[in-house]
């Protein structure tokens, strides 16, 4: 992203989305409303999706919740990035896959990815964060990054996760964490703390948000999901520009 005027329209038109991925068109339209509401209409960002592949996530893969989230993130990304593609990182104890989902290849894409994976392990946030940081830096993108990071529990190493988030605060990247599961679960206590890490004592800028999608994430409507995905991003963007992280 440069200091030039904000582009007037979406990165990919509704017509093109309908041509390439008709099932995503409804999500795309809902995302447009939320982006307009939060002052992001015409904005540009590199959108990433990080997916928890730990053992406790098994049912969310089986019932289509993960594929549903991927499709909805793809609908959002089509407004912000013109390549019609979202880089996807699946993680558990280690990195299980670094791949993508696209408008031209989204139907059943999550099942196809996990079909080639092995044992579902535990949750190493920091390894997933490292993989996203590497991908972003290697991509040469000049746009800020919006990282949608889905998980259903706390990390193996809380210290490492916090350290990586603080490290990433010096980069033009915003991390939007989403919790799948019981809203009252103590598994999400760490993410609440991560969301509230002190600025500037711990990190130079507030570069993360967190919300629950609930025990049945598919029940969260598009307007609810998109509002939560993009609500904090403009505030981070303004702060990042003020600090020179984003031009």
Coordinates of N, CA, C and O in Angstrom, one line a residue, residues 69-223:
X69 N -15.5 -21.4 6.8 CA -14.6 -20.2 7.2 C -13.7 -19.8 6.0 O -13.6 -18.7 5.7
X70 N -13.1 -20.8 5.4 CA -12.2 -20.6 4.2 C -13.0 -19.9 3.1 O -12.5 -18.9 2.5
X71 N -14.2 -20.3 2.8 CA -15.0 -19.7 1.7 C -15.3 -18.2 2.1 O -15.3 -17.3 1.2
X72 N -15.6 -18.0 3.4 CA -16.0 -16.6 3.8 C -14.8 -15.7 3.8 O -14.9 -14.5 3.4
X73 N -13.6 -16.2 4.2 CA -12.4 -15.4 4.1 C -12.1 -15.1 2.7 O -11.6 -14.0 2.3
X74 N -12.3 -16.1 1.8 CA -12.0 -15.9 0.4 C -12.9 -14.7 -0.2 O -12.5 -13.9 -1.0
X75 N -14.2 -14.7 0.3 CA -15.1 -13.6 -0.1 C -14.6 -12.3 0.3 O -14.8 -11.3 -0.4
X76 N -14.1 -12.2 1.5 CA -13.5 -10.9 2.0 C -12.2 -10.6 1.2 O -12.1 -9.4 0.8
X77 N -11.4 -11.5 1.0 CA -10.1 -11.3 0.3 C -10.3 -10.7 -1.1 O -9.5 -9.9 -1.6
X78 N -11.4 -11.1 -1.8 CA -11.7 -10.7 -3.1 C -11.9 -9.1 -3.2 O -11.6 -8.5 -4.2
X79 N -12.2 -8.5 -2.1 CA -12.4 -7.1 -2.0 C -11.0 -6.4 -1.9 O -10.8 -5.3 -2.3
X80 N -10.1 -7.1 -1.2 CA -8.8 -6.5 -0.7 C -7.6 -6.9 -1.6 O -6.6 -6.1 -1.5
X81 N -7.7 -8.0 -2.3 CA -6.5 -8.5 -3.0 C -6.9 -9.0 -4.4 O -7.9 -9.8 -4.5
X82 N -6.2 -8.6 -5.4 CA -6.7 -8.9 -6.8 C -6.3 -10.2 -7.4 O -6.6 -10.5 -8.5
X83 N -5.6 -11.0 -6.6 CA -5.1 -12.3 -7.2 C -6.1 -13.5 -7.0 O -5.9 -14.6 -7.5
X84 N -7.2 -13.2 -6.3 CA -8.3 -14.2 -6.1 C -7.8 -15.4 -5.3 O -8.4 -16.5 -5.5
X85 N -6.8 -15.2 -4.5 CA -6.2 -16.4 -3.8 C -5.8 -16.0 -2.4 O -5.4 -14.9 -2.1
X86 N -6.0 -16.9 -1.4 CA -5.7 -16.7 0.0 C -4.7 -17.7 0.4 O -4.9 -18.9 0.4
X87 N -3.4 -17.3 0.8 CA -2.5 -18.3 1.3 C -3.0 -18.9 2.6 O -3.6 -18.2 3.5
X88 N -2.9 -20.2 2.8 CA -3.4 -20.9 3.9 C -2.3 -21.7 4.6 O -1.5 -22.4 3.9
X89 N -2.2 -21.5 5.9 CA -1.2 -22.3 6.7 C -2.0 -23.2 7.7 O -2.8 -22.7 8.4
X90 N -1.8 -24.5 7.6 CA -2.4 -25.4 8.6 C -1.3 -25.8 9.6 O -0.1 -26.2 9.1
X91 N -1.6 -25.8 10.9 CA -0.6 -26.1 11.9 C -1.1 -27.0 13.0 O -2.3 -27.0 13.2
X92 N -0.3 -27.7 13.6 CA -0.6 -28.4 14.8 C 0.7 -28.4 15.7 O 1.2 -27.3 16.0
X93 N 1.3 -29.5 16.0 CA 2.6 -29.5 16.7 C 3.6 -28.9 15.8 O 4.6 -28.2 16.3
X94 N 3.5 -29.1 14.5 CA 4.4 -28.5 13.5 C 3.6 -27.8 12.4 O 2.4 -27.7 12.6
X95 N 4.2 -27.4 11.4 CA 3.5 -26.9 10.2 C 3.1 -28.1 9.4 O 3.9 -28.8 8.9
X96 N 1.8 -28.2 9.1 CA 1.3 -29.3 8.4 C 1.2 -29.0 6.9 O 1.3 -29.9 6.1
X97 N 0.9 -27.8 6.5 CA 0.8 -27.4 5.1 C 0.9 -25.9 5.0 O 0.4 -25.2 5.8
X98 N 1.5 -25.5 3.9 CA 1.5 -24.1 3.4 C 1.0 -24.2 2.0 O 1.7 -24.6 1.1
X99 N -0.3 -23.7 1.8 CA -0.9 -23.9 0.5 C -1.8 -22.7 0.2 O -1.5 -21.6 0.7
X100 N -2.9 -22.8 -0.5 CA -3.8 -21.7 -0.8 C -5.2 -22.2 -1.1 O -5.4 -23.4 -1.4
X101 N -6.1 -21.3 -1.1 CA -7.5 -21.5 -1.6 C -7.8 -20.4 -2.5 O -7.4 -19.2 -2.2
X102 N -8.4 -20.7 -3.6 CA -8.6 -19.6 -4.6 C -10.1 -19.6 -5.1 O -10.8 -20.6 -5.0
X103 N -10.5 -18.5 -5.8 CA -11.8 -18.5 -6.4 C -12.0 -19.6 -7.4 O -13.1 -20.1 -7.6
X104 N -10.9 -19.9 -8.1 CA -11.0 -21.0 -9.1 C -10.9 -22.4 -8.6 O -11.1 -23.3 -9.3
X105 N -10.6 -22.5 -7.3 CA -10.4 -23.8 -6.7 C -10.7 -23.8 -5.2 O -9.8 -23.9 -4.4
X106 N -12.0 -23.6 -4.9 CA -12.3 -23.5 -3.4 C -13.3 -24.6 -3.0 O -13.2 -25.0 -1.8
X107 N -14.1 -25.1 -3.9 CA -15.1 -26.1 -3.5 C -14.4 -27.4 -3.0 O -13.6 -28.0 -3.8
X108 N -14.6 -27.8 -1.8 CA -14.0 -29.0 -1.3 C -12.5 -28.9 -1.1 O -11.8 -29.9 -0.8
X109 N -12.0 -27.7 -1.1 CA -10.5 -27.5 -1.1 C -9.9 -27.9 0.3 O -8.8 -28.5 0.3
X110 N -10.6 -27.6 1.4 CA -10.1 -28.0 2.7 C -10.0 -29.5 2.8 O -9.0 -30.0 3.3
X111 N -11.0 -30.2 2.4 CA -10.9 -31.7 2.4 C -9.8 -32.2 1.6 O -9.1 -33.2 2.0
X112 N -9.6 -31.6 0.4 CA -8.5 -32.0 -0.4 C -7.1 -31.8 0.2 O -6.2 -32.6 0.1
X113 N -7.0 -30.7 0.9 CA -5.7 -30.4 1.6 C -5.5 -31.4 2.7 O -4.4 -32.0 2.8
X114 N -6.5 -31.6 3.6 CA -6.2 -32.5 4.8 C -6.1 -33.9 4.4 O -5.6 -34.7 5.2
X115 N -6.7 -34.3 3.2 CA -6.6 -35.7 2.8 C -5.1 -36.2 2.7 O -4.8 -37.4 2.8
X116 N -4.2 -35.2 2.4 CA -2.8 -35.6 2.2 C -2.0 -35.4 3.5 O -0.8 -35.5 3.5
X117 N -2.7 -35.0 4.6 CA -1.9 -34.7 5.8 C -1.9 -35.9 6.8 O -2.8 -36.8 6.6
X118 N -1.0 -35.9 7.7 CA -0.9 -37.0 8.7 C -1.6 -36.8 10.0 O -2.7 -36.1 10.0
X119 N -1.0 -37.1 11.1 CA -1.5 -37.1 12.4 C -1.9 -35.7 12.8 O -1.1 -34.7 12.5
X120 N -3.0 -35.5 13.4 CA -3.4 -34.2 14.0 C -2.8 -34.0 15.3 O -3.1 -34.8 16.3
X121 N -1.9 -33.1 15.5 CA -1.1 -32.9 16.7 C -1.7 -31.9 17.7 O -2.9 -31.9 17.9
X122 N -0.8 -31.1 18.3 CA -1.2 -30.1 19.3 C -1.1 -28.8 18.7 O -1.2 -28.6 17.4
X123 N -0.9 -27.7 19.4 CA -1.1 -26.3 18.9 C 0.1 -25.5 19.1 O 0.3 -24.9 20.2
X124 N 0.9 -25.3 18.1 CA 2.1 -24.5 18.2 C 1.9 -23.2 17.4 O 2.3 -23.0 16.2
X125 N 1.3 -22.2 18.1 CA 1.0 -20.9 17.4 C 2.2 -20.3 16.8 O 2.1 -19.8 15.7
X126 N 3.3 -20.3 17.5 CA 4.4 -19.5 17.1 C 5.0 -20.1 15.7 O 5.5 -19.3 14.9
X127 N 4.9 -21.4 15.5 CA 5.4 -21.9 14.2 C 4.5 -21.4 13.1 O 5.0 -21.1 12.0
X128 N 3.2 -21.4 13.3 CA 2.3 -20.9 12.3 C 2.6 -19.4 12.0 O 2.5 -19.0 10.9
X129 N 2.8 -18.7 13.1 CA 3.1 -17.2 12.9 C 4.4 -17.0 12.1 O 4.4 -16.2 11.3
X130 N 5.3 -17.8 12.4 CA 6.6 -17.7 11.7 C 6.4 -18.0 10.2 O 7.0 -17.4 9.4
X131 N 5.6 -19.1 9.9 CA 5.4 -19.4 8.5 C 4.7 -18.3 7.8 O 5.0 -18.0 6.6
X132 N 3.7 -17.6 8.4 CA 3.0 -16.5 7.8 C 4.0 -15.3 7.6 O 4.0 -14.7 6.5
X133 N 4.8 -15.0 8.6 CA 5.7 -13.9 8.5 C 6.7 -14.2 7.3 O 6.9 -13.3 6.5
X134 N 7.2 -15.4 7.2 CA 8.1 -15.8 6.1 C 7.5 -15.6 4.8 O 8.0 -15.1 3.8
X135 N 6.2 -16.1 4.7 CA 5.5 -16.1 3.4 C 5.3 -14.6 3.0 O 5.5 -14.2 1.8
X136 N 4.9 -13.8 3.9 CA 4.6 -12.4 3.6 C 5.9 -11.7 3.2 O 5.9 -10.9 2.2
X137 N 7.0 -11.8 3.9 CA 8.2 -11.2 3.6 C 8.7 -11.7 2.2 O 9.2 -10.9 1.4
X138 N 8.6 -13.0 2.0 CA 9.1 -13.5 0.7 C 8.2 -13.1 -0.5 O 8.7 -13.1 -1.6
X139 N 6.9 -12.7 -0.2 CA 6.0 -12.4 -1.3 C 6.4 -11.0 -1.9 O 6.0 -10.8 -3.1
X140 N 7.0 -10.2 -1.2 CA 7.4 -8.9 -1.7 C 6.2 -7.9 -1.7 O 6.2 -6.8 -2.3
X141 N 5.1 -8.3 -1.0 CA 3.9 -7.4 -1.0 C 4.2 -6.1 -0.3 O 4.9 -6.0 0.7
X142 N 3.6 -5.0 -0.9 CA 3.7 -3.7 -0.3 C 2.4 -3.3 0.5 O 2.3 -2.3 1.1
X143 N 1.4 -4.2 0.4 CA 0.1 -4.0 1.1 C 0.3 -4.5 2.5 O 1.0 -5.5 2.8
X144 N -0.5 -4.0 3.5 CA -0.5 -4.6 4.8 C -1.2 -5.9 4.8 O -1.9 -6.2 3.8
X145 N -0.9 -6.7 5.8 CA -1.5 -8.1 5.8 C -2.5 -8.2 6.9 O -2.3 -7.7 8.1
X146 N -3.7 -8.8 6.6 CA -4.7 -9.2 7.6 C -4.7 -10.7 7.7 O -5.0 -11.4 6.8
X147 N -4.2 -11.2 8.9 CA -4.1 -12.6 9.1 C -5.2 -13.1 10.0 O -5.4 -12.7 11.1
X148 N -6.1 -13.9 9.4 CA -7.2 -14.6 10.1 C -6.6 -15.9 10.7 O -6.3 -16.8 9.9
X149 N -6.6 -15.9 12.0 CA -5.9 -17.0 12.7 C -6.9 -17.8 13.5 O -7.4 -17.3 14.5
X150 N -7.3 -19.0 13.0 CA -8.4 -19.8 13.7 C -7.7 -20.8 14.6 O -6.8 -21.5 14.2
X151 N -8.3 -21.0 15.8 CA -7.9 -22.1 16.7 C -9.0 -22.4 17.6 O -10.0 -21.7 17.8
X152 N -8.9 -23.6 18.3 CA -9.9 -24.0 19.2 C -9.3 -24.2 20.6 O -9.9 -24.7 21.5
X153 N -8.1 -23.7 20.8 CA -7.5 -23.8 22.1 C -6.2 -23.1 22.3 O -5.7 -22.4 21.3
X154 N -5.6 -23.1 23.5 CA -4.4 -22.4 23.8 C -3.2 -23.1 23.2 O -3.2 -24.2 22.7
X155 N -2.0 -22.3 23.1 CA -0.8 -22.8 22.5 C 0.0 -23.7 23.4 O -0.1 -23.7 24.6
X156 N 0.9 -24.5 22.7 CA 1.8 -25.4 23.5 C 2.7 -24.5 24.3 O 3.0 -24.8 25.4
X157 N 3.2 -23.4 23.7 CA 4.2 -22.5 24.3 C 3.6 -21.1 24.3 O 3.6 -20.4 23.3
X158 N 3.1 -20.7 25.5 CA 2.5 -19.3 25.6 C 3.6 -18.3 25.4 O 3.4 -17.2 24.8
X159 N 4.8 -18.6 26.0 CA 5.9 -17.6 25.9 C 6.3 -17.4 24.4 O 6.5 -16.2 24.0
X160 N 6.4 -18.5 23.7 CA 6.8 -18.3 22.3 C 5.7 -17.6 21.4 O 6.0 -16.7 20.6
X161 N 4.4 -17.9 21.7 CA 3.4 -17.2 21.0 C 3.4 -15.7 21.3 O 3.3 -14.9 20.3
X162 N 3.6 -15.3 22.5 CA 3.6 -13.9 22.9 C 4.8 -13.2 22.2 O 4.7 -12.1 21.7
X163 N 6.0 -13.9 22.3 CA 7.2 -13.4 21.7 C 7.0 -13.1 20.2 O 7.5 -12.1 19.7
X164 N 6.4 -14.0 19.5 CA 6.2 -13.9 18.0 C 5.2 -12.8 17.7 O 5.4 -12.0 16.7
X165 N 4.2 -12.6 18.5 CA 3.2 -11.6 18.3 C 3.9 -10.2 18.5 O 3.7 -9.3 17.7
X166 N 4.7 -10.1 19.5 CA 5.5 -8.9 19.8 C 6.5 -8.6 18.7 O 6.6 -7.4 18.2
X167 N 7.1 -9.6 18.2 CA 8.1 -9.5 17.0 C 7.4 -9.0 15.8 O 7.8 -8.1 15.1
X168 N 6.2 -9.6 15.5 CA 5.4 -9.2 14.4 C 4.8 -7.8 14.4 O 4.4 -7.3 13.4
X169 N 4.8 -7.2 15.6 CA 4.2 -5.9 15.8 C 5.1 -4.8 15.1 O 4.6 -3.7 14.8
X170 N 6.3 -5.2 14.7 CA 7.2 -4.3 14.0 C 7.0 -4.4 12.4 O 7.6 -3.7 11.7
X171 N 6.0 -5.3 12.0 CA 5.8 -5.5 10.6 C 4.4 -5.0 10.3 O 3.5 -4.9 11.2
X172 N 4.1 -4.8 9.0 CA 2.7 -4.3 8.6 C 1.7 -5.5 8.6 O 1.2 -5.8 7.5
X173 N 1.5 -6.1 9.7 CA 0.6 -7.3 9.8 C -0.3 -7.2 11.0 O 0.2 -6.9 12.1
X174 N -1.6 -7.5 10.8 CA -2.6 -7.5 11.9 C -3.1 -8.9 12.0 O -3.5 -9.5 11.0
X175 N -3.2 -9.4 13.2 CA -3.6 -10.8 13.5 C -4.9 -10.8 14.1 O -5.1 -10.3 15.3
X176 N -5.9 -11.3 13.4 CA -7.3 -11.5 14.0 C -7.5 -12.9 14.3 O -7.7 -13.8 13.5
X177 N -7.5 -13.2 15.6 CA -7.7 -14.6 16.2 C -9.1 -14.9 16.3 O -9.9 -14.0 16.7
X178 N -9.5 -16.1 15.9 CA -10.9 -16.6 16.0 C -10.9 -17.9 16.8 O -10.2 -18.8 16.4
X179 N -11.7 -17.9 17.8 CA -11.9 -19.1 18.6 C -13.1 -20.0 18.2 O -14.2 -19.4 18.2
X180 N -12.9 -21.2 17.9 CA -13.9 -22.2 17.7 C -14.1 -22.9 19.0 O -13.2 -23.5 19.6
X181 N -15.4 -23.0 19.5 CA -15.6 -23.8 20.7 C -16.4 -23.1 21.7 O -17.0 -22.0 21.5
X182 N -16.6 -23.7 22.9 CA -17.3 -23.2 24.0 C -16.8 -21.8 24.4 O -15.6 -21.6 24.8
X183 N -17.7 -20.8 24.5 CA -17.3 -19.4 24.8 C -16.7 -19.3 26.2 O -16.0 -18.4 26.5
X184 N -17.2 -20.2 27.1 CA -16.8 -20.2 28.5 C -15.5 -21.0 28.8 O -15.0 -21.0 29.9
X185 N -14.9 -21.6 27.8 CA -13.8 -22.5 28.0 C -12.6 -21.6 28.4 O -12.3 -20.6 27.8
X186 N -11.8 -22.2 29.3 CA -10.6 -21.5 29.8 C -9.5 -21.6 28.7 O -8.4 -21.0 28.8
X187 N -9.7 -22.4 27.7 CA -8.7 -22.6 26.6 C -8.4 -21.2 25.9 O -7.4 -21.0 25.4
X188 N -9.4 -20.3 26.0 CA -9.2 -19.0 25.3 C -8.7 -17.9 26.3 O -8.6 -16.7 25.8
X189 N -8.4 -18.2 27.5 CA -7.9 -17.2 28.4 C -6.6 -16.6 27.9 O -6.4 -15.3 28.0
X190 N -5.7 -17.4 27.3 CA -4.5 -16.9 26.8 C -4.7 -15.9 25.7 O -4.1 -14.8 25.6
X191 N -5.6 -16.2 24.8 CA -5.9 -15.3 23.6 C -6.5 -14.0 24.1 O -6.2 -13.0 23.5
X192 N -7.3 -14.0 25.2 CA -7.8 -12.8 25.7 C -6.6 -11.9 26.2 O -6.5 -10.7 26.0
X193 N -5.6 -12.6 26.9 CA -4.5 -11.9 27.4 C -3.6 -11.4 26.2 O -3.1 -10.2 26.3
X194 N -3.5 -12.2 25.2 CA -2.7 -11.8 24.0 C -3.2 -10.6 23.4 O -2.5 -9.7 23.0
X195 N -4.6 -10.5 23.3 CA -5.3 -9.4 22.7 C -5.0 -8.1 23.4 O -5.1 -7.0 22.9
X196 N -4.7 -8.2 24.8 CA -4.6 -7.1 25.6 C -3.2 -6.8 26.0 O -3.0 -6.0 27.0
X197 N -2.2 -7.4 25.4 CA -0.8 -7.1 25.7 C -0.5 -5.6 25.7 O -1.0 -4.9 24.8
X198 N 0.2 -5.1 26.7 CA 0.5 -3.7 26.9 C 1.2 -3.1 25.7 O 2.1 -3.7 25.1
X199 N 0.8 -1.9 25.4 CA 1.5 -1.0 24.4 C 1.9 0.3 25.1 O 1.1 0.9 25.7
X200 N 3.2 0.7 25.0 CA 4.3 0.1 24.3 C 5.2 -0.8 25.1 O 6.2 -1.2 24.6
X201 N 4.8 -1.1 26.3 CA 5.7 -1.9 27.2 C 6.0 -3.3 26.6 O 7.2 -3.7 26.7
X202 N 5.0 -3.9 26.0 CA 5.3 -5.3 25.4 C 5.5 -5.2 23.9 O 6.2 -6.0 23.4
X203 N 4.8 -4.3 23.2 CA 4.8 -4.3 21.8 C 4.6 -2.8 21.4 O 3.9 -2.1 22.0
X204 N 5.2 -2.4 20.2 CA 5.1 -1.0 19.8 C 3.7 -0.6 19.4 O 3.4 0.6 19.3
X205 N 2.8 -1.5 19.0 CA 1.5 -1.2 18.5 C 0.6 -2.4 18.8 O 1.0 -3.5 18.9
X206 N -0.7 -2.1 18.9 CA -1.7 -3.2 19.2 C -2.0 -3.8 17.8 O -2.6 -3.3 17.0
X207 N -1.4 -5.0 17.6 CA -1.5 -5.7 16.3 C -2.3 -7.0 16.3 O -2.1 -7.9 15.5
X208 N -3.3 -7.1 17.3 CA -4.1 -8.3 17.3 C -5.5 -8.1 17.9 O -5.7 -7.1 18.7
X209 N -6.4 -8.9 17.4 CA -7.7 -8.9 18.0 C -8.2 -10.3 18.2 O -7.5 -11.3 17.7
X210 N -9.2 -10.5 19.0 CA -9.7 -11.9 19.3 C -11.2 -11.9 19.4 O -11.8 -10.9 20.0
X211 N -11.9 -12.9 18.9 CA -13.3 -13.1 19.1 C -13.7 -14.5 19.0 O -13.0 -15.3 18.4
X212 N -14.8 -14.9 19.7 CA -15.3 -16.3 19.6 C -16.2 -16.4 18.4 O -17.1 -15.5 18.2
X213 N -16.1 -17.5 17.7 CA -17.1 -17.9 16.7 C -18.2 -18.8 17.3 O -19.1 -19.2 16.6
X214 N -17.9 -19.3 18.5 CA -18.9 -20.2 19.2 C -18.6 -21.7 18.9 O -17.7 -22.1 18.1
X215 N -19.5 -22.5 19.5 CA -19.3 -24.0 19.3 C -19.8 -24.4 17.9 O -19.3 -25.5 17.5
X216 N -20.6 -23.7 17.3 CA -21.0 -24.0 15.9 C -20.7 -22.7 15.0 O -21.6 -21.9 14.8
X217 N -19.5 -22.6 14.6 CA -19.1 -21.4 13.8 C -20.0 -21.1 12.6 O -20.1 -19.9 12.2
X218 N -20.5 -22.1 12.0 CA -21.4 -21.9 10.8 C -22.6 -21.1 11.2 O -23.2 -20.5 10.3
X219 N -23.0 -21.1 12.4 CA -24.2 -20.4 12.8 C -24.0 -18.9 12.9 O -25.0 -18.1 13.0
X220 N -22.7 -18.5 12.9 CA -22.4 -17.1 12.9 C -22.7 -16.5 11.5 O -22.2 -17.0 10.5
X221 N -23.6 -15.5 11.5 CA -24.0 -15.0 10.2 C -22.9 -14.2 9.5 O -21.9 -13.8 10.1
X222 N -23.0 -14.1 8.2 CA -21.9 -13.3 7.4 C -21.8 -11.9 8.0 O -20.6 -11.5 8.2
X223 N -22.8 -11.2 8.2 CA -22.6 -9.8 8.8 C -21.9 -9.8 10.1 O -21.0 -9.0 10.4

